[in-house]
PDB file of N, CA and C in Angstrom:
ATOM      1  N   UNK A   1       0.845  -1.170   0.000  1.00 49.00           N
ATOM      2  CA  UNK A   1       0.000   0.000   0.000  1.00 49.00           C
ATOM      3  C   UNK A   1       0.896   1.242   0.000  1.00 49.00           C
ATOM      4  N   UNK A   2       0.599   2.183  -0.907  1.00 52.00           N
ATOM      5  CA  UNK A   2       1.411   3.396  -0.984  1.00 52.00           C
ATOM      6  C   UNK A   2       0.835   4.453  -0.057  1.00 52.00           C
ATOM      7  N   UNK A   3       1.565   5.536   0.089  1.00 50.00           N
ATOM      8  CA  UNK A   3       1.110   6.621   0.963  1.00 50.00           C
ATOM      9  C   UNK A   3      -0.197   7.237   0.476  1.00 50.00           C
ATOM     10  N   UNK A   4      -0.342   7.372  -0.845  1.00 52.00           N
ATOM     11  CA  UNK A   4      -1.560   8.003  -1.361  1.00 52.00           C
ATOM     12  C   UNK A   4      -2.779   7.126  -1.132  1.00 52.00           C
ATOM     13  N   UNK A   5      -2.624   5.824  -1.228  1.00 51.00           N
ATOM     14  CA  UNK A   5      -3.765   4.937  -0.989  1.00 51.00           C
ATOM     15  C   UNK A   5      -4.230   5.056   0.458  1.00 51.00           C
ATOM     16  N   UNK A   6      -3.302   5.142   1.382  1.00 50.00           N
ATOM     17  CA  UNK A   6      -3.652   5.287   2.787  1.00 50.00           C
ATOM     18  C   UNK A   6      -4.351   6.611   3.051  1.00 50.00           C
ATOM     19  N   UNK A   7      -3.894   7.658   2.372  1.00 49.00           N
ATOM     20  CA  UNK A   7      -4.506   8.972   2.542  1.00 49.00           C
ATOM     21  C   UNK A   7      -5.941   8.956   2.041  1.00 49.00           C
ATOM     22  N   UNK A   8      -6.151   8.339   0.881  1.00 49.00           N
ATOM     23  CA  UNK A   8      -7.503   8.259   0.328  1.00 49.00           C
ATOM     24  C   UNK A   8      -8.420   7.484   1.260  1.00 49.00           C
ATOM     25  N   UNK A   9      -7.933   6.402   1.831  1.00 49.00           N
ATOM     26  CA  UNK A   9      -8.753   5.587   2.733  1.00 49.00           C
ATOM     27  C   UNK A   9      -9.135   6.396   3.968  1.00 49.00           C
ATOM     28  N   UNK A  10      -8.192   7.143   4.513  1.00 50.00           N
ATOM     29  CA  UNK A  10      -8.494   7.948   5.699  1.00 50.00           C
ATOM     30  C   UNK A  10      -9.440   9.097   5.358  1.00 50.00           C
ATOM     31  N   UNK A  11      -9.279   9.667   4.188  1.00 51.00           N
ATOM     32  CA  UNK A  11     -10.090  10.803   3.787  1.00 51.00           C
ATOM     33  C   UNK A  11     -11.548  10.386   3.581  1.00 51.00           C
ATOM     34  N   UNK A  12     -11.777   9.156   3.147  1.00 53.00           N
ATOM     35  CA  UNK A  12     -13.143   8.725   2.867  1.00 53.00           C
ATOM     36  C   UNK A  12     -13.838   8.125   4.085  1.00 53.00           C
ATOM     37  N   UNK A  13     -13.270   8.266   5.249  1.00 53.00           N
ATOM     38  CA  UNK A  13     -13.876   7.698   6.461  1.00 53.00           C
ATOM     39  C   UNK A  13     -14.962   8.590   7.054  1.00 53.00           C
ATOM     40  N   UNK A  14     -15.633   9.389   6.243  1.00 55.00           N
ATOM     41  CA  UNK A  14     -16.716  10.219   6.752  1.00 55.00           C
ATOM     42  C   UNK A  14     -16.417  11.704   6.685  1.00 55.00           C
ATOM     43  N   UNK A  15     -15.243  12.084   6.233  1.00 59.00           N
ATOM     44  CA  UNK A  15     -14.913  13.498   6.113  1.00 59.00           C
ATOM     45  C   UNK A  15     -15.647  14.051   4.896  1.00 59.00           C
ATOM     46  N   UNK A  16     -16.372  15.133   5.068  1.00 60.00           N
ATOM     47  CA  UNK A  16     -17.139  15.701   3.967  1.00 60.00           C
ATOM     48  C   UNK A  16     -16.339  16.793   3.275  1.00 60.00           C
ATOM     49  N   UNK A  17     -16.615  16.969   1.999  1.00 60.00           N
ATOM     50  CA  UNK A  17     -15.990  18.041   1.239  1.00 60.00           C
ATOM     51  C   UNK A  17     -16.674  19.349   1.599  1.00 60.00           C
ATOM     52  N   UNK A  18     -15.888  20.368   1.870  1.00 59.00           N
ATOM     53  CA  UNK A  18     -16.453  21.675   2.182  1.00 59.00           C
ATOM     54  C   UNK A  18     -15.980  22.669   1.136  1.00 59.00           C
ATOM     55  N   UNK A  19     -16.915  23.437   0.613  1.00 54.00           N
ATOM     56  CA  UNK A  19     -16.580  24.445  -0.383  1.00 54.00           C
ATOM     57  C   UNK A  19     -16.247  25.754   0.316  1.00 54.00           C
ATOM     58  N   UNK A  20     -15.352  26.511  -0.282  1.00 59.00           N
ATOM     59  CA  UNK A  20     -14.963  27.796   0.287  1.00 59.00           C
ATOM     60  C   UNK A  20     -16.148  28.758   0.252  1.00 59.00           C
ATOM     61  N   UNK A  21     -16.883  28.758  -0.866  1.00 56.00           N
ATOM     62  CA  UNK A  21     -18.045  29.625  -1.027  1.00 56.00           C
ATOM     63  C   UNK A  21     -19.181  28.754  -1.561  1.00 56.00           C
ATOM     64  N   UNK A  22     -20.378  28.886  -1.044  1.00 56.00           N
ATOM     65  CA  UNK A  22     -21.477  28.068  -1.560  1.00 56.00           C
ATOM     66  C   UNK A  22     -21.662  28.269  -3.062  1.00 56.00           C
ATOM     67  N   UNK A  23     -21.975  27.213  -3.764  1.00 58.00           N
ATOM     68  CA  UNK A  23     -22.083  27.262  -5.220  1.00 58.00           C
ATOM     69  C   UNK A  23     -23.160  28.242  -5.662  1.00 58.00           C
ATOM     70  N   UNK A  24     -24.255  28.343  -4.970  1.00 58.00           N
ATOM     71  CA  UNK A  24     -25.350  29.216  -5.403  1.00 58.00           C
ATOM     72  C   UNK A  24     -24.933  30.685  -5.449  1.00 58.00           C
ATOM     73  N   UNK A  25     -23.894  31.093  -4.735  1.00 56.00           N
ATOM     74  CA  UNK A  25     -23.452  32.485  -4.740  1.00 56.00           C
ATOM     75  C   UNK A  25     -22.644  32.844  -5.985  1.00 56.00           C
ATOM     76  N   UNK A  26     -22.150  31.872  -6.726  1.00 57.00           N
ATOM     77  CA  UNK A  26     -21.312  32.171  -7.881  1.00 57.00           C
ATOM     78  C   UNK A  26     -22.094  32.803  -9.025  1.00 57.00           C
ATOM     79  N   UNK A  27     -23.376  32.529  -9.159  1.00 58.00           N
ATOM     80  CA  UNK A  27     -24.151  33.037 -10.279  1.00 58.00           C
ATOM     81  C   UNK A  27     -24.651  34.453 -10.120  1.00 58.00           C
ATOM     82  N   UNK A  28     -24.288  35.137  -9.079  1.00 60.00           N
ATOM     83  CA  UNK A  28     -24.842  36.465  -8.804  1.00 60.00           C
ATOM     84  C   UNK A  28     -24.009  37.607  -9.364  1.00 60.00           C
ATOM     85  N   UNK A  29     -22.932  37.330 -10.044  1.00 60.00           N
ATOM     86  CA  UNK A  29     -22.107  38.390 -10.613  1.00 60.00           C
ATOM     87  C   UNK A  29     -22.837  39.018 -11.798  1.00 60.00           C
ATOM     88  N   UNK A  30     -22.582  40.307 -12.026  1.00 63.00           N
ATOM     89  CA  UNK A  30     -23.210  41.006 -13.138  1.00 63.00           C
ATOM     90  C   UNK A  30     -22.683  40.434 -14.449  1.00 63.00           C
ATOM     91  N   UNK A  31     -23.584  40.169 -15.373  1.00 61.00           N
ATOM     92  CA  UNK A  31     -23.162  39.614 -16.657  1.00 61.00           C
ATOM     93  C   UNK A  31     -23.138  40.714 -17.703  1.00 61.00           C
ATOM     94  N   UNK A  32     -22.125  40.676 -18.554  1.00 61.00           N
ATOM     95  CA  UNK A  32     -21.978  41.642 -19.637  1.00 61.00           C
ATOM     96  C   UNK A  32     -21.749  40.856 -20.919  1.00 61.00           C
ATOM     97  N   UNK A  33     -22.233  41.364 -22.051  1.00 60.00           N
ATOM     98  CA  UNK A  33     -21.957  40.661 -23.307  1.00 60.00           C
ATOM     99  C   UNK A  33     -20.464  40.741 -23.628  1.00 60.00           C
ATOM    100  N   UNK A  34     -19.934  39.672 -24.166  1.00 58.00           N
ATOM    101  CA  UNK A  34     -18.519  39.648 -24.516  1.00 58.00           C
ATOM    102  C   UNK A  34     -18.291  40.416 -25.807  1.00 58.00           C
ATOM    103  N   UNK A  35     -17.216  41.157 -25.862  1.00 61.00           N
ATOM    104  CA  UNK A  35     -16.873  41.910 -27.060  1.00 61.00           C
ATOM    105  C   UNK A  35     -15.935  41.049 -27.900  1.00 61.00           C
ATOM    106  N   UNK A  36     -16.511  40.081 -28.586  1.00 59.00           N
ATOM    107  CA  UNK A  36     -15.725  39.155 -29.388  1.00 59.00           C
ATOM    108  C   UNK A  36     -16.111  39.275 -30.853  1.00 59.00           C
ATOM    109  N   UNK A  37     -15.208  38.917 -31.762  1.00 59.00           N
ATOM    110  CA  UNK A  37     -15.587  38.904 -33.179  1.00 59.00           C
ATOM    111  C   UNK A  37     -16.636  37.833 -33.427  1.00 59.00           C
ATOM    112  N   UNK A  38     -17.230  37.865 -34.602  1.00 58.00           N
ATOM    113  CA  UNK A  38     -18.240  36.862 -34.933  1.00 58.00           C
ATOM    114  C   UNK A  38     -17.654  35.473 -34.800  1.00 58.00           C
ATOM    115  N   UNK A  39     -18.535  34.512 -34.749  1.00 60.00           N
ATOM    116  CA  UNK A  39     -18.117  33.115 -34.563  1.00 60.00           C
ATOM    117  C   UNK A  39     -17.092  32.711 -35.615  1.00 60.00           C
ATOM    118  N   UNK A  40     -16.206  31.824 -35.226  1.00 60.00           N
ATOM    119  CA  UNK A  40     -15.179  31.365 -36.153  1.00 60.00           C
ATOM    120  C   UNK A  40     -15.326  29.878 -36.395  1.00 60.00           C
ATOM    121  N   UNK A  41     -14.823  29.464 -37.551  1.00 60.00           N
ATOM    122  CA  UNK A  41     -14.814  28.048 -37.905  1.00 60.00           C
ATOM    123  C   UNK A  41     -13.353  27.673 -38.110  1.00 60.00           C
ATOM    124  N   UNK A  42     -12.815  26.882 -37.246  1.00 63.00           N
ATOM    125  CA  UNK A  42     -11.427  26.460 -37.396  1.00 63.00           C
ATOM    126  C   UNK A  42     -10.450  27.619 -37.371  1.00 63.00           C
ATOM    127  N   UNK A  43     -10.773  28.683 -36.674  1.00 60.00           N
ATOM    128  CA  UNK A  43      -9.874  29.824 -36.583  1.00 60.00           C
ATOM    129  C   UNK A  43     -10.137  30.894 -37.631  1.00 60.00           C
ATOM    130  N   UNK A  44     -11.020  30.642 -38.591  1.00 58.00           N
ATOM    131  CA  UNK A  44     -11.345  31.624 -39.620  1.00 58.00           C
ATOM    132  C   UNK A  44     -12.679  32.271 -39.288  1.00 58.00           C
ATOM    133  N   UNK A  45     -12.818  33.539 -39.593  1.00 67.00           N
ATOM    134  CA  UNK A  45     -14.094  34.212 -39.355  1.00 67.00           C
ATOM    135  C   UNK A  45     -15.160  33.599 -40.243  1.00 67.00           C
ATOM    136  N   UNK A  46     -16.324  33.351 -39.701  1.00 71.00           N
ATOM    137  CA  UNK A  46     -17.396  32.665 -40.425  1.00 71.00           C
ATOM    138  C   UNK A  46     -17.846  33.452 -41.652  1.00 71.00           C
ATOM    139  N   UNK A  47     -17.934  34.786 -41.564  1.00 77.00           N
ATOM    140  CA  UNK A  47     -18.396  35.555 -42.716  1.00 77.00           C
ATOM    141  C   UNK A  47     -17.395  35.484 -43.863  1.00 77.00           C
ATOM    142  N   UNK A  48     -16.103  35.451 -43.569  1.00 78.00           N
ATOM    143  CA  UNK A  48     -15.092  35.312 -44.621  1.00 78.00           C
ATOM    144  C   UNK A  48     -15.193  33.946 -45.283  1.00 78.00           C
ATOM    145  N   UNK A  49     -15.446  32.920 -44.498  1.00 79.00           N
ATOM    146  CA  UNK A  49     -15.602  31.569 -45.041  1.00 79.00           C
ATOM    147  C   UNK A  49     -16.831  31.517 -45.929  1.00 79.00           C
ATOM    148  N   UNK A  50     -17.929  32.120 -45.477  1.00 84.00           N
ATOM    149  CA  UNK A  50     -19.157  32.124 -46.269  1.00 84.00           C
ATOM    150  C   UNK A  50     -18.960  32.860 -47.589  1.00 84.00           C
ATOM    151  N   UNK A  51     -18.236  33.979 -47.577  1.00 88.00           N
ATOM    152  CA  UNK A  51     -17.957  34.711 -48.828  1.00 88.00           C
ATOM    153  C   UNK A  51     -17.145  33.856 -49.779  1.00 88.00           C
ATOM    154  N   UNK A  52     -16.136  33.176 -49.257  1.00 90.00           N
ATOM    155  CA  UNK A  52     -15.276  32.329 -50.095  1.00 90.00           C
ATOM    156  C   UNK A  52     -16.071  31.172 -50.693  1.00 90.00           C
ATOM    157  N   UNK A  53     -16.933  30.539 -49.899  1.00 91.00           N
ATOM    158  CA  UNK A  53     -17.762  29.437 -50.396  1.00 91.00           C
ATOM    159  C   UNK A  53     -18.689  29.944 -51.493  1.00 91.00           C
ATOM    160  N   UNK A  54     -19.306  31.113 -51.291  1.00 92.00           N
ATOM    161  CA  UNK A  54     -20.202  31.679 -52.302  1.00 92.00           C
ATOM    162  C   UNK A  54     -19.439  31.974 -53.589  1.00 92.00           C
ATOM    163  N   UNK A  55     -18.220  32.491 -53.455  1.00 95.00           N
ATOM    164  CA  UNK A  55     -17.395  32.781 -54.634  1.00 95.00           C
ATOM    165  C   UNK A  55     -17.063  31.500 -55.398  1.00 95.00           C
ATOM    166  N   UNK A  56     -16.672  30.453 -54.685  1.00 95.00           N
ATOM    167  CA  UNK A  56     -16.333  29.185 -55.342  1.00 95.00           C
ATOM    168  C   UNK A  56     -17.555  28.545 -55.991  1.00 95.00           C
ATOM    169  N   UNK A  57     -18.716  28.629 -55.343  1.00 95.00           N
ATOM    170  CA  UNK A  57     -19.937  28.085 -55.942  1.00 95.00           C
ATOM    171  C   UNK A  57     -20.314  28.858 -57.199  1.00 95.00           C
ATOM    172  N   UNK A  58     -20.171  30.186 -57.170  1.00 95.00           N
ATOM    173  CA  UNK A  58     -20.463  31.018 -58.340  1.00 95.00           C
ATOM    174  C   UNK A  58     -19.527  30.662 -59.490  1.00 95.00           C
ATOM    175  N   UNK A  59     -18.236  30.493 -59.176  1.00 96.00           N
ATOM    176  CA  UNK A  59     -17.254  30.134 -60.202  1.00 96.00           C
ATOM    177  C   UNK A  59     -17.565  28.760 -60.794  1.00 96.00           C
ATOM    178  N   UNK A  60     -17.965  27.798 -59.950  1.00 96.00           N
ATOM    179  CA  UNK A  60     -18.305  26.461 -60.429  1.00 96.00           C
ATOM    180  C   UNK A  60     -19.524  26.510 -61.353  1.00 96.00           C
ATOM    181  N   UNK A  61     -20.517  27.318 -60.987  1.00 95.00           N
ATOM    182  CA  UNK A  61     -21.713  27.457 -61.817  1.00 95.00           C
ATOM    183  C   UNK A  61     -21.352  28.047 -63.176  1.00 95.00           C
ATOM    184  N   UNK A  62     -20.493  29.065 -63.182  1.00 95.00           N
ATOM    185  CA  UNK A  62     -20.064  29.670 -64.447  1.00 95.00           C
ATOM    186  C   UNK A  62     -19.263  28.683 -65.281  1.00 95.00           C
ATOM    187  N   UNK A  63     -18.404  27.890 -64.641  1.00 95.00           N
ATOM    188  CA  UNK A  63     -17.627  26.878 -65.361  1.00 95.00           C
ATOM    189  C   UNK A  63     -18.541  25.822 -65.963  1.00 95.00           C
ATOM    190  N   UNK A  64     -19.557  25.396 -65.223  1.00 94.00           N
ATOM    191  CA  UNK A  64     -20.497  24.403 -65.745  1.00 94.00           C
ATOM    192  C   UNK A  64     -21.276  24.974 -66.926  1.00 94.00           C
ATOM    193  N   UNK A  65     -21.666  26.240 -66.840  1.00 94.00           N
ATOM    194  CA  UNK A  65     -22.375  26.885 -67.952  1.00 94.00           C
ATOM    195  C   UNK A  65     -21.467  26.971 -69.173  1.00 94.00           C
ATOM    196  N   UNK A  66     -20.202  27.264 -68.969  1.00 94.00           N
ATOM    197  CA  UNK A  66     -19.232  27.339 -70.077  1.00 94.00           C
ATOM    198  C   UNK A  66     -19.050  25.970 -70.719  1.00 94.00           C
ATOM    199  N   UNK A  67     -18.979  24.911 -69.926  1.00 94.00           N
ATOM    200  CA  UNK A  67     -18.836  23.546 -70.456  1.00 94.00           C
ATOM    201  C   UNK A  67     -20.053  23.181 -71.293  1.00 94.00           C
ATOM    202  N   UNK A  68     -21.241  23.496 -70.803  1.00 92.00           N
ATOM    203  CA  UNK A  68     -22.465  23.199 -71.553  1.00 92.00           C
ATOM    204  C   UNK A  68     -22.465  23.968 -72.871  1.00 92.00           C
ATOM    205  N   UNK A  69     -22.045  25.235 -72.845  1.00 92.00           N
ATOM    206  CA  UNK A  69     -22.001  26.055 -74.061  1.00 92.00           C
ATOM    207  C   UNK A  69     -21.019  25.482 -75.069  1.00 92.00           C
ATOM    208  N   UNK A  70     -19.851  25.012 -74.597  1.00 94.00           N
ATOM    209  CA  UNK A  70     -18.838  24.472 -75.499  1.00 94.00           C
ATOM    210  C   UNK A  70     -19.256  23.131 -76.096  1.00 94.00           C
ATOM    211  N   UNK A  71     -20.064  22.363 -75.394  1.00 91.00           N
ATOM    212  CA  UNK A  71     -20.510  21.065 -75.899  1.00 91.00           C
ATOM    213  C   UNK A  71     -21.503  21.217 -77.044  1.00 91.00           C
ATOM    214  N   UNK A  72     -22.165  22.337 -77.171  1.00 85.00           N
ATOM    215  CA  UNK A  72     -23.160  22.536 -78.232  1.00 85.00           C
ATOM    216  C   UNK A  72     -22.535  22.749 -79.562  1.00 85.00           C
TER     217      UNK A  72
END
């Protein structure tokens, strides 16, 4: 038996955990909205990602239209 096992056994013999401050008192602080940038995806700003996706989809649509035109 190691020292830590003995300590755990003695600690669990009826000793209760006591909190420094009751948990219910923690929620009483004034809340303020955080001044953060818009949500990010993988470290990139979401609006920049959305613009890039829209640009790539637009380019793909134009490329598909060009392919259809050339096949005629």
